[in-house]
Amino acid sequence: MVAFYSPIELVVILILACVFLAFVLGWNNSSLTTGNLSNLVTYTVAVALTLVGMLTGFLLEGSKMTHSVLGKLVQTPIGATEILIGTLVSLTLFLALTLTKIPVSLSNCVVGSFVGVALASKAVISSRSLIEILASWLIAPFFCLGVAILIYEVATRSEGSISLPTVSWINRLVLFAAVFYVSYSLGANNVGLILSFVIRTNVLKFSVGEELGIELAIYFGIASGTMLFGKSIAKVLGEKIVTLSQVKTVAAMLGAAFVTWILTQFSIPVSLTQVVLGGMLGAGSAKGPTVVNTRGLMTMIWRWAAITVLCTAAGYGIEYLLLKLY
Amino acid sequence: MSSHWFKLLSRGEDEVLQLVLSNLDFSTNTARHLTPLVESLKKHDKASALQEVKTIGDMETQADAMHIKAVETVSGGSFFGGIREDILELLETIDNIADAAKDSSRIFSQRDIPFETIDYLFKRDVASFIKTLLDTADDLKIAIQALAQRNAKAKIVELATKVERKEEEADEIRVSILDNLLRNEIKADPLDIILLKQFLEVADDVADSSEDASDVLLVLVVKGYT
């Protein structure tokens, strides 16, 4: 591909791919936030809060993810072509699954694709980092489950001393904060991860102004996806897997935001969908009868694993073919 | 944060609650006119009875307007998220109290029932029946007021149960009055007997609606708290 395109053209294509990837991320994931506020405020206000949260997280902590996959996991610097292949494979599968309205993780797609590309191009993959990521994927939902139960227990113990109007007001306020925090964490972790594909491309050296322009372009992508399509995935999670009260939703969202934020501090790409699911299960099982669609849950877990393997295979296959052909 | 601050910040929710209570007050006050109506009928004062029927009808119209306004306020605001539909349901059942008062009283303006038949109805304690209906609505008010109190969960459940018991009490009195009425020992016009039976049954909806509202309160407690 390098033979077909100049470095500048390659970077432009990569930026476009990243903007589109961010667009699909907004489409796929941010409904977790807007959907939860739909009962409280207008969709426009919910979207605005989500976008402000994402922008803040992206600007303040997005840089923590710029060496997460390219640098920490894939230790050998790989070429712009390889980065583009990894990005396009992630984008294609992420888009295809979003179109089928299946909750899918950007992190699963990205890590799978780049591991595949790195394996085919004989780049060094840090087994420690890989184990760290895989372990975090397994542990994070359970960690979130625990955090959600803890938050729920605190809420249960506190509410006895206050009236229903006050409980309702606190729920409203905390849900706003939780939605902002979730958006913030999503911006820091996932959008920061997307930014890394362009920043880590070593064919061009970007000035501060150019880097800011790229950041804004990627943010424009996620903002557009959020504004245009942010409604269906929240229903899949919230209504089909677990049915939750408002307090339980708050506990799940706060737990998910906290876990995502913690993992961002360690530059670990994390799936917000997966941790939110853990939080929902935790909050759902905290008290009283639990209504969990076990079959739906198992299908979702199975799909997540399969998608990661599929991305690895696709990344490996395409990179292998390109290396063979050119 | 002190409870004063909590109160200040949850003012929107408090206002919605006040709206619910003022709707209930108006609906109950509409139903309260059933007492002078029954007393006028007992005294064979047809004019006063018809005046009460008119008053109840006018008040019900006002109650409807208040209900619509309350529904608009609740629907348009962001308060009581997650339980807003239940608040609307509560308002609807409260409005049914005024509807029941109007529909039951109207029977006396629709047909000129002979006083002999009305007296036969009053052989049993109709006044006590009406009082129990109103007591049910008053108990409902106490239960709704408890929503604004601390540690109210158990109290609301207890008060809602009290409303239900009162409604059963009203049912028992109604059945007793009805048993006597349907014996029709005075050989009254069956249509008059049917209408008086309908009066008792429709008036009983005052208590039934209060009980329905107390059921909504239980839902609010379950869904509103954790």
PDB file of N, CA and C in Angstrom, chain A residues 39-41 152 155-156 159-172 245-248 287, chain B residues 6 9-10 13-14 17 78-85 147-151 153 220 223-226:
ATOM      1  N   ASN A  39     -35.228   9.459  30.163  1.00  0.00           N
ATOM      2  CA  ASN A  39     -36.423   9.624  30.988  1.00  0.00           C
ATOM      3  C   ASN A  39     -36.403  10.926  31.797  1.00  0.00           C
ATOM      4  N   LEU A  40     -35.243  11.570  31.810  1.00  0.00           N
ATOM      5  CA  LEU A  40     -35.099  12.751  32.661  1.00  0.00           C
ATOM      6  C   LEU A  40     -35.063  14.065  31.886  1.00  0.00           C
ATOM      7  N   VAL A  41     -34.343  14.049  30.777  1.00  0.00           N
ATOM      8  CA  VAL A  41     -34.191  15.292  29.997  1.00  0.00           C
ATOM      9  C   VAL A  41     -34.471  14.998  28.531  1.00  0.00           C
ATOM     10  N   TYR A 152     -24.623   0.561  45.402  1.00  0.00           N
ATOM     11  CA  TYR A 152     -26.038   0.291  45.673  1.00  0.00           C
ATOM     12  C   TYR A 152     -26.292   0.136  47.172  1.00  0.00           C
ATOM     13  N   ALA A 155     -26.252   3.438  48.815  1.00  0.00           N
ATOM     14  CA  ALA A 155     -27.517   4.139  48.508  1.00  0.00           C
ATOM     15  C   ALA A 155     -28.646   3.595  49.378  1.00  0.00           C
ATOM     16  N   THR A 156     -28.698   2.267  49.520  1.00  0.00           N
ATOM     17  CA  THR A 156     -29.766   1.634  50.308  1.00  0.00           C
ATOM     18  C   THR A 156     -29.707   2.101  51.762  1.00  0.00           C
ATOM     19  N   GLU A 159     -30.741   5.992  52.100  1.00  0.00           N
ATOM     20  CA  GLU A 159     -32.067   6.490  51.724  1.00  0.00           C
ATOM     21  C   GLU A 159     -33.088   6.453  52.860  1.00  0.00           C
ATOM     22  N   GLY A 160     -32.825   5.623  53.878  1.00  0.00           N
ATOM     23  CA  GLY A 160     -33.769   5.486  54.977  1.00  0.00           C
ATOM     24  C   GLY A 160     -34.033   6.801  55.678  1.00  0.00           C
ATOM     25  N   SER A 161     -33.019   7.648  55.700  1.00  0.00           N
ATOM     26  CA  SER A 161     -33.152   8.886  56.474  1.00  0.00           C
ATOM     27  C   SER A 161     -33.667  10.056  55.631  1.00  0.00           C
ATOM     28  N   ILE A 162     -34.006   9.803  54.373  1.00  0.00           N
ATOM     29  CA  ILE A 162     -34.497  10.911  53.540  1.00  0.00           C
ATOM     30  C   ILE A 162     -35.841  10.572  52.892  1.00  0.00           C
ATOM     31  N   SER A 163     -36.525  11.614  52.465  1.00  0.00           N
ATOM     32  CA  SER A 163     -37.866  11.416  51.892  1.00  0.00           C
ATOM     33  C   SER A 163     -37.779  11.009  50.422  1.00  0.00           C
ATOM     34  N   LEU A 164     -38.902  10.538  49.893  1.00  0.00           N
ATOM     35  CA  LEU A 164     -38.932  10.107  48.491  1.00  0.00           C
ATOM     36  C   LEU A 164     -38.589  11.233  47.514  1.00  0.00           C
ATOM     37  N   PRO A 165     -39.119  12.455  47.714  1.00  0.00           N
ATOM     38  CA  PRO A 165     -38.719  13.532  46.786  1.00  0.00           C
ATOM     39  C   PRO A 165     -37.208  13.773  46.799  1.00  0.00           C
ATOM     40  N   THR A 166     -36.603  13.680  47.981  1.00  0.00           N
ATOM     41  CA  THR A 166     -35.160  13.893  48.070  1.00  0.00           C
ATOM     42  C   THR A 166     -34.406  12.737  47.419  1.00  0.00           C
ATOM     43  N   VAL A 167     -34.889  11.514  47.637  1.00  0.00           N
ATOM     44  CA  VAL A 167     -34.272  10.345  46.995  1.00  0.00           C
ATOM     45  C   VAL A 167     -34.299  10.540  45.485  1.00  0.00           C
ATOM     46  N   SER A 168     -35.464  10.972  44.998  1.00  0.00           N
ATOM     47  CA  SER A 168     -35.634  11.168  43.561  1.00  0.00           C
ATOM     48  C   SER A 168     -34.684  12.250  43.042  1.00  0.00           C
ATOM     49  N   TRP A 169     -34.579  13.347  43.815  1.00  0.00           N
ATOM     50  CA  TRP A 169     -33.685  14.439  43.409  1.00  0.00           C
ATOM     51  C   TRP A 169     -32.222  13.973  43.380  1.00  0.00           C
ATOM     52  N   ILE A 170     -31.820  13.244  44.416  1.00  0.00           N
ATOM     53  CA  ILE A 170     -30.427  12.759  44.470  1.00  0.00           C
ATOM     54  C   ILE A 170     -30.154  11.809  43.297  1.00  0.00           C
ATOM     55  N   ASN A 171     -31.100  10.922  43.035  1.00  0.00           N
ATOM     56  CA  ASN A 171     -30.956  10.000  41.898  1.00  0.00           C
ATOM     57  C   ASN A 171     -30.719  10.759  40.608  1.00  0.00           C
ATOM     58  N   ARG A 172     -31.524  11.805  40.439  1.00  0.00           N
ATOM     59  CA  ARG A 172     -31.449  12.612  39.215  1.00  0.00           C
ATOM     60  C   ARG A 172     -30.067  13.249  39.087  1.00  0.00           C
ATOM     61  N   SER A 245     -33.920  -0.694  38.236  1.00  0.00           N
ATOM     62  CA  SER A 245     -34.542   0.548  38.726  1.00  0.00           C
ATOM     63  C   SER A 245     -33.557   1.685  38.486  1.00  0.00           C
ATOM     64  N   GLN A 246     -34.023   2.925  38.785  1.00  0.00           N
ATOM     65  CA  GLN A 246     -33.144   4.065  38.521  1.00  0.00           C
ATOM     66  C   GLN A 246     -31.897   4.036  39.415  1.00  0.00           C
ATOM     67  N   VAL A 247     -32.080   3.676  40.669  1.00  0.00           N
ATOM     68  CA  VAL A 247     -30.930   3.634  41.591  1.00  0.00           C
ATOM     69  C   VAL A 247     -29.926   2.592  41.126  1.00  0.00           C
ATOM     70  N   LYS A 248     -30.439   1.456  40.670  1.00  0.00           N
ATOM     71  CA  LYS A 248     -29.543   0.400  40.190  1.00  0.00           C
ATOM     72  C   LYS A 248     -28.813   0.834  38.917  1.00  0.00           C
ATOM     73  N   LYS A 287     -30.081  -6.862  45.362  1.00  0.00           N
ATOM     74  CA  LYS A 287     -31.191  -7.010  46.307  1.00  0.00           C
ATOM     75  C   LYS A 287     -32.442  -7.450  45.553  1.00  0.00           C
TER      76      LYS A 287
ATOM     77  N   PHE B   6     -31.287  19.759  51.429  1.00  0.00           N
ATOM     78  CA  PHE B   6     -31.935  18.708  50.641  1.00  0.00           C
ATOM     79  C   PHE B   6     -33.325  19.174  50.221  1.00  0.00           C
ATOM     80  N   LEU B   9     -33.133  21.857  47.538  1.00  0.00           N
ATOM     81  CA  LEU B   9     -32.718  21.373  46.221  1.00  0.00           C
ATOM     82  C   LEU B   9     -33.721  20.424  45.581  1.00  0.00           C
ATOM     83  N   SER B  10     -34.514  19.750  46.423  1.00  0.00           N
ATOM     84  CA  SER B  10     -35.516  18.836  45.840  1.00  0.00           C
ATOM     85  C   SER B  10     -36.873  19.537  45.744  1.00  0.00           C
ATOM     86  N   GLU B  13     -39.415  18.285  43.074  1.00  0.00           N
ATOM     87  CA  GLU B  13     -40.134  17.075  43.478  1.00  0.00           C
ATOM     88  C   GLU B  13     -41.210  17.419  44.514  1.00  0.00           C
ATOM     89  N   ASP B  14     -40.846  18.308  45.455  1.00  0.00           N
ATOM     90  CA  ASP B  14     -41.812  18.717  46.492  1.00  0.00           C
ATOM     91  C   ASP B  14     -43.019  19.409  45.869  1.00  0.00           C
ATOM     92  N   LEU B  17     -45.313  16.916  44.432  1.00  0.00           N
ATOM     93  CA  LEU B  17     -46.054  16.269  45.516  1.00  0.00           C
ATOM     94  C   LEU B  17     -47.191  17.166  46.017  1.00  0.00           C
ATOM     95  N   SER B  78     -38.608  17.263  34.767  1.00  0.00           N
ATOM     96  CA  SER B  78     -37.661  16.144  34.821  1.00  0.00           C
ATOM     97  C   SER B  78     -37.652  15.524  36.218  1.00  0.00           C
ATOM     98  N   PHE B  79     -38.732  15.784  36.965  1.00  0.00           N
ATOM     99  CA  PHE B  79     -38.752  15.306  38.346  1.00  0.00           C
ATOM    100  C   PHE B  79     -39.316  13.894  38.439  1.00  0.00           C
ATOM    101  N   PHE B  80     -38.947  13.220  39.495  1.00  0.00           N
ATOM    102  CA  PHE B  80     -39.388  11.849  39.746  1.00  0.00           C
ATOM    103  C   PHE B  80     -39.099  10.942  38.551  1.00  0.00           C
ATOM    104  N   GLY B  81     -37.897  11.067  37.985  1.00  0.00           N
ATOM    105  CA  GLY B  81     -37.503  10.208  36.866  1.00  0.00           C
ATOM    106  C   GLY B  81     -37.596   8.746  37.265  1.00  0.00           C
ATOM    107  N   GLY B  82     -38.121   7.945  36.361  1.00  0.00           N
ATOM    108  CA  GLY B  82     -38.249   6.511  36.641  1.00  0.00           C
ATOM    109  C   GLY B  82     -39.581   6.164  37.287  1.00  0.00           C
ATOM    110  N   ILE B  83     -40.194   7.142  37.984  1.00  0.00           N
ATOM    111  CA  ILE B  83     -41.493   6.868  38.614  1.00  0.00           C
ATOM    112  C   ILE B  83     -42.537   7.899  38.175  1.00  0.00           C
ATOM    113  N   ARG B  84     -42.193   8.650  37.124  1.00  0.00           N
ATOM    114  CA  ARG B  84     -43.097   9.710  36.671  1.00  0.00           C
ATOM    115  C   ARG B  84     -44.424   9.127  36.174  1.00  0.00           C
ATOM    116  N   GLU B  85     -44.334   7.985  35.501  1.00  0.00           N
ATOM    117  CA  GLU B  85     -45.558   7.357  34.994  1.00  0.00           C
ATOM    118  C   GLU B  85     -46.472   6.979  36.158  1.00  0.00           C
ATOM    119  N   LEU B 147     -45.126  10.542  52.016  1.00  0.00           N
ATOM    120  CA  LEU B 147     -44.053  10.442  51.007  1.00  0.00           C
ATOM    121  C   LEU B 147     -42.963  11.487  51.255  1.00  0.00           C
ATOM    122  N   ALA B 148     -43.378  12.609  51.829  1.00  0.00           N
ATOM    123  CA  ALA B 148     -42.421  13.705  52.056  1.00  0.00           C
ATOM    124  C   ALA B 148     -41.668  13.558  53.373  1.00  0.00           C
ATOM    125  N   GLN B 149     -41.991  12.509  54.118  1.00  0.00           N
ATOM    126  CA  GLN B 149     -41.329  12.348  55.421  1.00  0.00           C
ATOM    127  C   GLN B 149     -40.136  11.411  55.328  1.00  0.00           C
ATOM    128  N   ARG B 150     -39.283  11.501  56.337  1.00  0.00           N
ATOM    129  CA  ARG B 150     -38.131  10.593  56.403  1.00  0.00           C
ATOM    130  C   ARG B 150     -38.586   9.237  56.929  1.00  0.00           C
ATOM    131  N   ASN B 151     -37.795   8.243  56.675  1.00  0.00           N
ATOM    132  CA  ASN B 151     -38.076   6.869  57.141  1.00  0.00           C
ATOM    133  C   ASN B 151     -39.532   6.484  56.856  1.00  0.00           C
ATOM    134  N   LYS B 153     -40.839   4.615  54.366  1.00  0.00           N
ATOM    135  CA  LYS B 153     -41.131   3.385  53.620  1.00  0.00           C
ATOM    136  C   LYS B 153     -42.176   2.504  54.325  1.00  0.00           C
ATOM    137  N   LEU B 220     -44.863   3.227  44.047  1.00  0.00           N
ATOM    138  CA  LEU B 220     -43.912   4.346  44.171  1.00  0.00           C
ATOM    139  C   LEU B 220     -42.831   4.024  45.201  1.00  0.00           C
ATOM    140  N   LYS B 223     -40.530   1.303  43.638  1.00  0.00           N
ATOM    141  CA  LYS B 223     -39.691   1.779  42.542  1.00  0.00           C
ATOM    142  C   LYS B 223     -38.872   3.021  42.890  1.00  0.00           C
ATOM    143  N   GLY B 224     -39.415   3.849  43.754  1.00  0.00           N
ATOM    144  CA  GLY B 224     -38.759   5.117  44.084  1.00  0.00           C
ATOM    145  C   GLY B 224     -37.532   4.957  44.944  1.00  0.00           C
ATOM    146  N   TYR B 225     -37.644   4.063  45.916  1.00  0.00           N
ATOM    147  CA  TYR B 225     -36.469   3.793  46.730  1.00  0.00           C
ATOM    148  C   TYR B 225     -35.661   2.713  46.022  1.00  0.00           C
ATOM    149  N   THR B 226     -34.525   2.280  46.646  1.00  0.00           N
ATOM    150  CA  THR B 226     -33.673   1.288  45.970  1.00  0.00           C
ATOM    151  C   THR B 226     -34.385  -0.021  45.753  1.00  0.00           C
TER     152      THR B 226
END
